[in-house]
């Protein structure tokens, strides 16, 4: 699990504006993250999520379906 957190930390630190956060704030943010895996064809946000959230796509792509 520590390796995964290290990879996530490196990824988040490479994204603007997260890369300009103070280190303690960034560490807290990373500890509070929820990771979701969404398969091709599944909805984003996942079913059951009602409150607003920020989603960061690490790998893959999104498309709009109307």
JSON list of N, CA and C in Angstrom, two decimals:
[
{"chain": "A", "resi": 1, "resn": "UNK", "atom": "N", "xyz": [0.82, -1.19, 0.00]},
{"chain": "A", "resi": 1, "resn": "UNK", "atom": "CA", "xyz": [0.00, 0.00, 0.00]},
{"chain": "A", "resi": 1, "resn": "UNK", "atom": "C", "xyz": [0.86, 1.25, 0.00]},
{"chain": "A", "resi": 2, "resn": "UNK", "atom": "N", "xyz": [1.99, 1.22, 0.68]},
{"chain": "A", "resi": 2, "resn": "UNK", "atom": "CA", "xyz": [2.88, 2.38, 0.74]},
{"chain": "A", "resi": 2, "resn": "UNK", "atom": "C", "xyz": [3.39, 2.76, -0.65]},
{"chain": "A", "resi": 3, "resn": "UNK", "atom": "N", "xyz": [3.69, 1.77, -1.48]},
{"chain": "A", "resi": 3, "resn": "UNK", "atom": "CA", "xyz": [4.15, 2.04, -2.84]},
{"chain": "A", "resi": 3, "resn": "UNK", "atom": "C", "xyz": [3.06, 2.74, -3.64]},
{"chain": "A", "resi": 4, "resn": "UNK", "atom": "N", "xyz": [1.82, 2.27, -3.49]},
{"chain": "A", "resi": 4, "resn": "UNK", "atom": "CA", "xyz": [0.70, 2.89, -4.20]},
{"chain": "A", "resi": 4, "resn": "UNK", "atom": "C", "xyz": [0.52, 4.34, -3.77]},
{"chain": "A", "resi": 5, "resn": "UNK", "atom": "N", "xyz": [0.61, 4.62, -2.46]},
{"chain": "A", "resi": 5, "resn": "UNK", "atom": "CA", "xyz": [0.50, 5.99, -1.98]},
{"chain": "A", "resi": 5, "resn": "UNK", "atom": "C", "xyz": [1.63, 6.86, -2.51]},
{"chain": "A", "resi": 6, "resn": "UNK", "atom": "N", "xyz": [2.81, 6.31, -2.63]},
{"chain": "A", "resi": 6, "resn": "UNK", "atom": "CA", "xyz": [3.95, 7.04, -3.17]},
{"chain": "A", "resi": 6, "resn": "UNK", "atom": "C", "xyz": [3.69, 7.40, -4.63]},
{"chain": "A", "resi": 7, "resn": "UNK", "atom": "N", "xyz": [3.15, 6.46, -5.40]},
{"chain": "A", "resi": 7, "resn": "UNK", "atom": "CA", "xyz": [2.83, 6.73, -6.81]},
{"chain": "A", "resi": 7, "resn": "UNK", "atom": "C", "xyz": [1.74, 7.78, -6.93]},
{"chain": "A", "resi": 8, "resn": "UNK", "atom": "N", "xyz": [0.73, 7.70, -6.10]},
{"chain": "A", "resi": 8, "resn": "UNK", "atom": "CA", "xyz": [-0.37, 8.67, -6.11]},
{"chain": "A", "resi": 8, "resn": "UNK", "atom": "C", "xyz": [0.16, 10.04, -5.73]},
{"chain": "A", "resi": 9, "resn": "UNK", "atom": "N", "xyz": [1.00, 10.10, -4.71]},
{"chain": "A", "resi": 9, "resn": "UNK", "atom": "CA", "xyz": [1.60, 11.36, -4.29]},
{"chain": "A", "resi": 9, "resn": "UNK", "atom": "C", "xyz": [2.39, 12.00, -5.42]},
{"chain": "A", "resi": 10, "resn": "UNK", "atom": "N", "xyz": [3.21, 11.22, -6.11]},
{"chain": "A", "resi": 10, "resn": "UNK", "atom": "CA", "xyz": [3.99, 11.75, -7.23]},
{"chain": "A", "resi": 10, "resn": "UNK", "atom": "C", "xyz": [3.08, 12.26, -8.34]},
{"chain": "A", "resi": 11, "resn": "UNK", "atom": "N", "xyz": [2.01, 11.52, -8.63]},
{"chain": "A", "resi": 11, "resn": "UNK", "atom": "CA", "xyz": [1.08, 11.92, -9.67]},
{"chain": "A", "resi": 11, "resn": "UNK", "atom": "C", "xyz": [0.38, 13.23, -9.31]},
{"chain": "A", "resi": 12, "resn": "UNK", "atom": "N", "xyz": [-0.15, 13.33, -8.09]},
{"chain": "A", "resi": 12, "resn": "UNK", "atom": "CA", "xyz": [-0.87, 14.54, -7.66]},
{"chain": "A", "resi": 12, "resn": "UNK", "atom": "C", "xyz": [0.08, 15.74, -7.65]},
{"chain": "A", "resi": 13, "resn": "UNK", "atom": "N", "xyz": [1.30, 15.54, -7.23]},
{"chain": "A", "resi": 13, "resn": "UNK", "atom": "CA", "xyz": [2.27, 16.63, -7.18]},
{"chain": "A", "resi": 13, "resn": "UNK", "atom": "C", "xyz": [2.66, 17.14, -8.57]},
{"chain": "A", "resi": 14, "resn": "UNK", "atom": "N", "xyz": [2.34, 16.39, -9.60]},
{"chain": "A", "resi": 14, "resn": "UNK", "atom": "CA", "xyz": [2.67, 16.81, -10.96]},
{"chain": "A", "resi": 14, "resn": "UNK", "atom": "C", "xyz": [1.55, 17.62, -11.62]},
{"chain": "A", "resi": 15, "resn": "UNK", "atom": "N", "xyz": [0.42, 17.77, -10.92]},
{"chain": "A", "resi": 15, "resn": "UNK", "atom": "CA", "xyz": [-0.75, 18.45, -11.48]},
{"chain": "A", "resi": 15, "resn": "UNK", "atom": "C", "xyz": [-0.87, 19.86, -10.90]},
{"chain": "A", "resi": 16, "resn": "UNK", "atom": "N", "xyz": [-1.02, 20.84, -11.79]},
{"chain": "A", "resi": 16, "resn": "UNK", "atom": "CA", "xyz": [-1.29, 22.21, -11.35]},
{"chain": "A", "resi": 16, "resn": "UNK", "atom": "C", "xyz": [-2.76, 22.29, -10.95]},
{"chain": "A", "resi": 17, "resn": "UNK", "atom": "N", "xyz": [-3.18, 22.88, -9.88]},
{"chain": "A", "resi": 17, "resn": "UNK", "atom": "CA", "xyz": [-2.47, 23.71, -8.93]},
{"chain": "A", "resi": 17, "resn": "UNK", "atom": "C", "xyz": [-1.95, 22.95, -7.70]},
{"chain": "A", "resi": 18, "resn": "UNK", "atom": "N", "xyz": [-2.13, 21.62, -7.68]},
{"chain": "A", "resi": 18, "resn": "UNK", "atom": "CA", "xyz": [-1.70, 20.85, -6.51]},
{"chain": "A", "resi": 18, "resn": "UNK", "atom": "C", "xyz": [-0.20, 20.94, -6.29]},
{"chain": "A", "resi": 19, "resn": "UNK", "atom": "N", "xyz": [0.56, 21.12, -7.37]},
{"chain": "A", "resi": 19, "resn": "UNK", "atom": "CA", "xyz": [2.02, 21.18, -7.26]},
{"chain": "A", "resi": 19, "resn": "UNK", "atom": "C", "xyz": [2.51, 22.43, -6.53]},
{"chain": "A", "resi": 20, "resn": "UNK", "atom": "N", "xyz": [1.62, 23.40, -6.31]},
{"chain": "A", "resi": 20, "resn": "UNK", "atom": "CA", "xyz": [2.04, 24.61, -5.59]},
{"chain": "A", "resi": 20, "resn": "UNK", "atom": "C", "xyz": [1.55, 24.63, -4.14]},
{"chain": "A", "resi": 21, "resn": "UNK", "atom": "N", "xyz": [0.91, 23.57, -3.70]},
{"chain": "A", "resi": 21, "resn": "UNK", "atom": "CA", "xyz": [0.45, 23.50, -2.30]},
{"chain": "A", "resi": 21, "resn": "UNK", "atom": "C", "xyz": [1.63, 23.30, -1.36]},
{"chain": "A", "resi": 22, "resn": "UNK", "atom": "N", "xyz": [1.51, 23.84, -0.14]},
{"chain": "A", "resi": 22, "resn": "UNK", "atom": "CA", "xyz": [2.54, 23.55, 0.86]},
{"chain": "A", "resi": 22, "resn": "UNK", "atom": "C", "xyz": [2.57, 22.04, 1.16]},
{"chain": "A", "resi": 23, "resn": "UNK", "atom": "N", "xyz": [3.73, 21.53, 1.46]},
{"chain": "A", "resi": 23, "resn": "UNK", "atom": "CA", "xyz": [3.89, 20.08, 1.68]},
{"chain": "A", "resi": 23, "resn": "UNK", "atom": "C", "xyz": [2.92, 19.51, 2.71]},
{"chain": "A", "resi": 24, "resn": "UNK", "atom": "N", "xyz": [2.71, 20.15, 3.89]},
{"chain": "A", "resi": 24, "resn": "UNK", "atom": "CA", "xyz": [1.75, 19.58, 4.85]},
{"chain": "A", "resi": 24, "resn": "UNK", "atom": "C", "xyz": [0.32, 19.51, 4.29]},
{"chain": "A", "resi": 25, "resn": "UNK", "atom": "N", "xyz": [-0.06, 20.50, 3.51]},
{"chain": "A", "resi": 25, "resn": "UNK", "atom": "CA", "xyz": [-1.40, 20.50, 2.91]},
{"chain": "A", "resi": 25, "resn": "UNK", "atom": "C", "xyz": [-1.52, 19.39, 1.87]},
{"chain": "A", "resi": 26, "resn": "UNK", "atom": "N", "xyz": [-0.49, 19.23, 1.06]},
{"chain": "A", "resi": 26, "resn": "UNK", "atom": "CA", "xyz": [-0.48, 18.17, 0.06]},
{"chain": "A", "resi": 26, "resn": "UNK", "atom": "C", "xyz": [-0.53, 16.79, 0.71]},
{"chain": "A", "resi": 27, "resn": "UNK", "atom": "N", "xyz": [0.22, 16.58, 1.76]},
{"chain": "A", "resi": 27, "resn": "UNK", "atom": "CA", "xyz": [0.21, 15.29, 2.47]},
{"chain": "A", "resi": 27, "resn": "UNK", "atom": "C", "xyz": [-1.17, 15.00, 3.04]},
{"chain": "A", "resi": 28, "resn": "UNK", "atom": "N", "xyz": [-1.82, 16.02, 3.58]},
{"chain": "A", "resi": 28, "resn": "UNK", "atom": "CA", "xyz": [-3.17, 15.83, 4.12]},
{"chain": "A", "resi": 28, "resn": "UNK", "atom": "C", "xyz": [-4.16, 15.49, 3.00]},
{"chain": "A", "resi": 29, "resn": "UNK", "atom": "N", "xyz": [-4.05, 16.20, 1.89]},
{"chain": "A", "resi": 29, "resn": "UNK", "atom": "CA", "xyz": [-4.90, 15.93, 0.74]},
{"chain": "A", "resi": 29, "resn": "UNK", "atom": "C", "xyz": [-4.77, 14.48, 0.29]},
{"chain": "A", "resi": 30, "resn": "UNK", "atom": "N", "xyz": [-3.55, 14.01, 0.18]},
{"chain": "A", "resi": 30, "resn": "UNK", "atom": "CA", "xyz": [-3.30, 12.65, -0.29]},
{"chain": "A", "resi": 30, "resn": "UNK", "atom": "C", "xyz": [-3.88, 11.62, 0.68]},
{"chain": "A", "resi": 31, "resn": "UNK", "atom": "N", "xyz": [-3.78, 11.88, 1.97]},
{"chain": "A", "resi": 31, "resn": "UNK", "atom": "CA", "xyz": [-4.37, 10.96, 2.97]},
{"chain": "A", "resi": 31, "resn": "UNK", "atom": "C", "xyz": [-5.89, 10.92, 2.88]},
{"chain": "A", "resi": 32, "resn": "UNK", "atom": "N", "xyz": [-6.52, 12.00, 2.41]},
{"chain": "A", "resi": 32, "resn": "UNK", "atom": "CA", "xyz": [-7.98, 12.10, 2.35]},
{"chain": "A", "resi": 32, "resn": "UNK", "atom": "C", "xyz": [-8.58, 11.64, 1.02]},
{"chain": "A", "resi": 33, "resn": "UNK", "atom": "N", "xyz": [-7.75, 11.32, 0.05]},
{"chain": "A", "resi": 33, "resn": "UNK", "atom": "CA", "xyz": [-8.25, 10.91, -1.26]},
{"chain": "A", "resi": 33, "resn": "UNK", "atom": "C", "xyz": [-9.02, 9.61, -1.21]},
{"chain": "A", "resi": 34, "resn": "UNK", "atom": "N", "xyz": [-10.01, 9.51, -2.07]},
{"chain": "A", "resi": 34, "resn": "UNK", "atom": "CA", "xyz": [-10.70, 8.25, -2.31]},
{"chain": "A", "resi": 34, "resn": "UNK", "atom": "C", "xyz": [-10.38, 7.85, -3.74]},
{"chain": "A", "resi": 35, "resn": "UNK", "atom": "N", "xyz": [-10.01, 6.61, -3.92]},
{"chain": "A", "resi": 35, "resn": "UNK", "atom": "CA", "xyz": [-9.66, 6.13, -5.26]},
{"chain": "A", "resi": 35, "resn": "UNK", "atom": "C", "xyz": [-10.79, 5.24, -5.75]},
{"chain": "A", "resi": 36, "resn": "UNK", "atom": "N", "xyz": [-11.26, 5.54, -6.95]},
{"chain": "A", "resi": 36, "resn": "UNK", "atom": "CA", "xyz": [-12.31, 4.75, -7.59]},
{"chain": "A", "resi": 36, "resn": "UNK", "atom": "C", "xyz": [-11.80, 4.25, -8.93]},
{"chain": "A", "resi": 37, "resn": "UNK", "atom": "N", "xyz": [-12.10, 3.03, -9.23]},
{"chain": "A", "resi": 37, "resn": "UNK", "atom": "CA", "xyz": [-11.77, 2.47, -10.53]},
{"chain": "A", "resi": 37, "resn": "UNK", "atom": "C", "xyz": [-13.07, 2.37, -11.31]},
{"chain": "A", "resi": 38, "resn": "UNK", "atom": "N", "xyz": [-13.10, 2.99, -12.47]},
{"chain": "A", "resi": 38, "resn": "UNK", "atom": "CA", "xyz": [-14.30, 3.02, -13.29]},
{"chain": "A", "resi": 38, "resn": "UNK", "atom": "C", "xyz": [-13.99, 2.30, -14.60]},
{"chain": "A", "resi": 39, "resn": "UNK", "atom": "N", "xyz": [-14.79, 1.32, -14.92]},
{"chain": "A", "resi": 39, "resn": "UNK", "atom": "CA", "xyz": [-14.57, 0.56, -16.15]},
{"chain": "A", "resi": 39, "resn": "UNK", "atom": "C", "xyz": [-15.20, 1.27, -17.35]},
{"chain": "A", "resi": 40, "resn": "UNK", "atom": "N", "xyz": [-14.72, 0.94, -18.50]},
{"chain": "A", "resi": 40, "resn": "UNK", "atom": "CA", "xyz": [-15.25, 1.49, -19.74]},
{"chain": "A", "resi": 40, "resn": "UNK", "atom": "C", "xyz": [-16.76, 1.27, -19.78]},
{"chain": "A", "resi": 41, "resn": "UNK", "atom": "N", "xyz": [-17.48, 2.33, -20.10]},
{"chain": "A", "resi": 41, "resn": "UNK", "atom": "CA", "xyz": [-18.93, 2.24, -20.20]},
{"chain": "A", "resi": 41, "resn": "UNK", "atom": "C", "xyz": [-19.67, 2.56, -18.90]},
{"chain": "A", "resi": 42, "resn": "UNK", "atom": "N", "xyz": [-18.96, 2.63, -17.77]},
{"chain": "A", "resi": 42, "resn": "UNK", "atom": "CA", "xyz": [-19.59, 2.98, -16.50]},
{"chain": "A", "resi": 42, "resn": "UNK", "atom": "C", "xyz": [-19.71, 4.50, -16.40]},
{"chain": "A", "resi": 43, "resn": "UNK", "atom": "N", "xyz": [-20.68, 4.93, -15.61]},
{"chain": "A", "resi": 43, "resn": "UNK", "atom": "CA", "xyz": [-20.94, 6.37, -15.45]},
{"chain": "A", "resi": 43, "resn": "UNK", "atom": "C", "xyz": [-19.98, 7.00, -14.46]},
{"chain": "A", "resi": 44, "resn": "UNK", "atom": "N", "xyz": [-19.70, 8.27, -14.71]},
{"chain": "A", "resi": 44, "resn": "UNK", "atom": "CA", "xyz": [-18.94, 9.08, -13.76]},
{"chain": "A", "resi": 44, "resn": "UNK", "atom": "C", "xyz": [-19.76, 10.32, -13.51]},
{"chain": "A", "resi": 45, "resn": "UNK", "atom": "N", "xyz": [-20.18, 10.61, -12.30]},
{"chain": "A", "resi": 45, "resn": "UNK", "atom": "CA", "xyz": [-19.81, 9.91, -11.08]},
{"chain": "A", "resi": 45, "resn": "UNK", "atom": "C", "xyz": [-20.51, 8.55, -10.98]},
{"chain": "A", "resi": 46, "resn": "UNK", "atom": "N", "xyz": [-19.89, 7.65, -10.22]},
{"chain": "A", "resi": 46, "resn": "UNK", "atom": "CA", "xyz": [-20.50, 6.33, -10.02]},
{"chain": "A", "resi": 46, "resn": "UNK", "atom": "C", "xyz": [-21.87, 6.46, -9.37]},
{"chain": "A", "resi": 47, "resn": "UNK", "atom": "N", "xyz": [-22.74, 5.49, -9.64]},
{"chain": "A", "resi": 47, "resn": "UNK", "atom": "CA", "xyz": [-24.08, 5.49, -9.05]},
{"chain": "A", "resi": 47, "resn": "UNK", "atom": "C", "xyz": [-24.00, 5.60, -7.54]},
{"chain": "A", "resi": 48, "resn": "UNK", "atom": "N", "xyz": [-24.92, 6.37, -6.97]},
{"chain": "A", "resi": 48, "resn": "UNK", "atom": "CA", "xyz": [-24.99, 6.52, -5.53]},
{"chain": "A", "resi": 48, "resn": "UNK", "atom": "C", "xyz": [-24.24, 7.72, -4.99]},
{"chain": "A", "resi": 49, "resn": "UNK", "atom": "N", "xyz": [-23.47, 8.41, -5.81]},
{"chain": "A", "resi": 49, "resn": "UNK", "atom": "CA", "xyz": [-22.72, 9.59, -5.38]},
{"chain": "A", "resi": 49, "resn": "UNK", "atom": "C", "xyz": [-23.56, 10.81, -5.73]},
{"chain": "A", "resi": 50, "resn": "UNK", "atom": "N", "xyz": [-23.99, 11.54, -4.71]},
{"chain": "A", "resi": 50, "resn": "UNK", "atom": "CA", "xyz": [-24.85, 12.69, -4.94]},
{"chain": "A", "resi": 50, "resn": "UNK", "atom": "C", "xyz": [-24.14, 14.03, -4.74]},
{"chain": "A", "resi": 51, "resn": "UNK", "atom": "N", "xyz": [-23.26, 14.11, -3.75]},
{"chain": "A", "resi": 51, "resn": "UNK", "atom": "CA", "xyz": [-22.61, 15.38, -3.44]},
{"chain": "A", "resi": 51, "resn": "UNK", "atom": "C", "xyz": [-21.52, 15.70, -4.46]},
{"chain": "A", "resi": 52, "resn": "UNK", "atom": "N", "xyz": [-21.25, 16.99, -4.67]},
{"chain": "A", "resi": 52, "resn": "UNK", "atom": "CA", "xyz": [-20.21, 17.39, -5.64]},
{"chain": "A", "resi": 52, "resn": "UNK", "atom": "C", "xyz": [-18.83, 16.87, -5.21]},
{"chain": "A", "resi": 53, "resn": "UNK", "atom": "N", "xyz": [-18.05, 16.45, -6.17]},
{"chain": "A", "resi": 53, "resn": "UNK", "atom": "CA", "xyz": [-16.69, 15.97, -5.93]},
{"chain": "A", "resi": 53, "resn": "UNK", "atom": "C", "xyz": [-15.80, 16.36, -7.10]},
{"chain": "A", "resi": 54, "resn": "UNK", "atom": "N", "xyz": [-14.52, 16.36, -6.84]},
{"chain": "A", "resi": 54, "resn": "UNK", "atom": "CA", "xyz": [-13.53, 16.59, -7.88]},
{"chain": "A", "resi": 54, "resn": "UNK", "atom": "C", "xyz": [-13.02, 15.23, -8.32]},
{"chain": "A", "resi": 55, "resn": "UNK", "atom": "N", "xyz": [-13.02, 14.99, -9.62]},
{"chain": "A", "resi": 55, "resn": "UNK", "atom": "CA", "xyz": [-12.49, 13.75, -10.16]},
{"chain": "A", "resi": 55, "resn": "UNK", "atom": "C", "xyz": [-11.25, 14.06, -10.99]},
{"chain": "A", "resi": 56, "resn": "UNK", "atom": "N", "xyz": [-10.22, 13.29, -10.78]},
{"chain": "A", "resi": 56, "resn": "UNK", "atom": "CA", "xyz": [-8.98, 13.41, -11.57]},
{"chain": "A", "resi": 56, "resn": "UNK", "atom": "C", "xyz": [-8.80, 12.07, -12.27]},
{"chain": "A", "resi": 57, "resn": "UNK", "atom": "N", "xyz": [-8.74, 12.12, -13.58]},
{"chain": "A", "resi": 57, "resn": "UNK", "atom": "CA", "xyz": [-8.54, 10.89, -14.36]},
{"chain": "A", "resi": 57, "resn": "UNK", "atom": "C", "xyz": [-7.05, 10.67, -14.51]},
{"chain": "A", "resi": 58, "resn": "UNK", "atom": "N", "xyz": [-6.58, 9.58, -13.95]},
{"chain": "A", "resi": 58, "resn": "UNK", "atom": "CA", "xyz": [-5.15, 9.27, -14.03]},
{"chain": "A", "resi": 58, "resn": "UNK", "atom": "C", "xyz": [-4.80, 8.55, -15.31]},
{"chain": "A", "resi": 59, "resn": "UNK", "atom": "N", "xyz": [-5.68, 7.68, -15.74]},
{"chain": "A", "resi": 59, "resn": "UNK", "atom": "CA", "xyz": [-5.41, 6.89, -16.94]},
{"chain": "A", "resi": 59, "resn": "UNK", "atom": "C", "xyz": [-6.74, 6.63, -17.62]},
{"chain": "A", "resi": 60, "resn": "UNK", "atom": "N", "xyz": [-6.75, 6.79, -18.92]},
{"chain": "A", "resi": 60, "resn": "UNK", "atom": "CA", "xyz": [-7.97, 6.54, -19.68]},
{"chain": "A", "resi": 60, "resn": "UNK", "atom": "C", "xyz": [-8.53, 7.83, -20.24]},
{"chain": "A", "resi": 61, "resn": "UNK", "atom": "N", "xyz": [-9.80, 7.81, -20.57]},
{"chain": "A", "resi": 61, "resn": "UNK", "atom": "CA", "xyz": [-10.44, 8.96, -21.17]},
{"chain": "A", "resi": 61, "resn": "UNK", "atom": "C", "xyz": [-11.93, 8.95, -20.83]},
{"chain": "A", "resi": 62, "resn": "UNK", "atom": "N", "xyz": [-12.54, 10.11, -20.92]},
{"chain": "A", "resi": 62, "resn": "UNK", "atom": "CA", "xyz": [-13.97, 10.24, -20.71]},
{"chain": "A", "resi": 62, "resn": "UNK", "atom": "C", "xyz": [-14.63, 10.66, -22.01]},
{"chain": "A", "resi": 63, "resn": "UNK", "atom": "N", "xyz": [-15.86, 10.26, -22.18]},
{"chain": "A", "resi": 63, "resn": "UNK", "atom": "CA", "xyz": [-16.63, 10.74, -23.33]},
{"chain": "A", "resi": 63, "resn": "UNK", "atom": "C", "xyz": [-18.03, 11.08, -22.85]},
{"chain": "A", "resi": 64, "resn": "UNK", "atom": "N", "xyz": [-18.63, 12.04, -23.51]},
{"chain": "A", "resi": 64, "resn": "UNK", "atom": "CA", "xyz": [-20.00, 12.46, -23.18]},
{"chain": "A", "resi": 64, "resn": "UNK", "atom": "C", "xyz": [-20.97, 11.62, -23.97]},
{"chain": "A", "resi": 65, "resn": "UNK", "atom": "N", "xyz": [-21.98, 11.16, -23.27]},
{"chain": "A", "resi": 65, "resn": "UNK", "atom": "CA", "xyz": [-23.04, 10.39, -23.93]},
{"chain": "A", "resi": 65, "resn": "UNK", "atom": "C", "xyz": [-24.32, 11.22, -23.73]},
{"chain": "A", "resi": 66, "resn": "UNK", "atom": "N", "xyz": [-24.95, 11.59, -24.83]},
{"chain": "A", "resi": 66, "resn": "UNK", "atom": "CA", "xyz": [-26.18, 12.38, -24.69]},
{"chain": "A", "resi": 66, "resn": "UNK", "atom": "C", "xyz": [-27.39, 11.62, -25.10]}
]
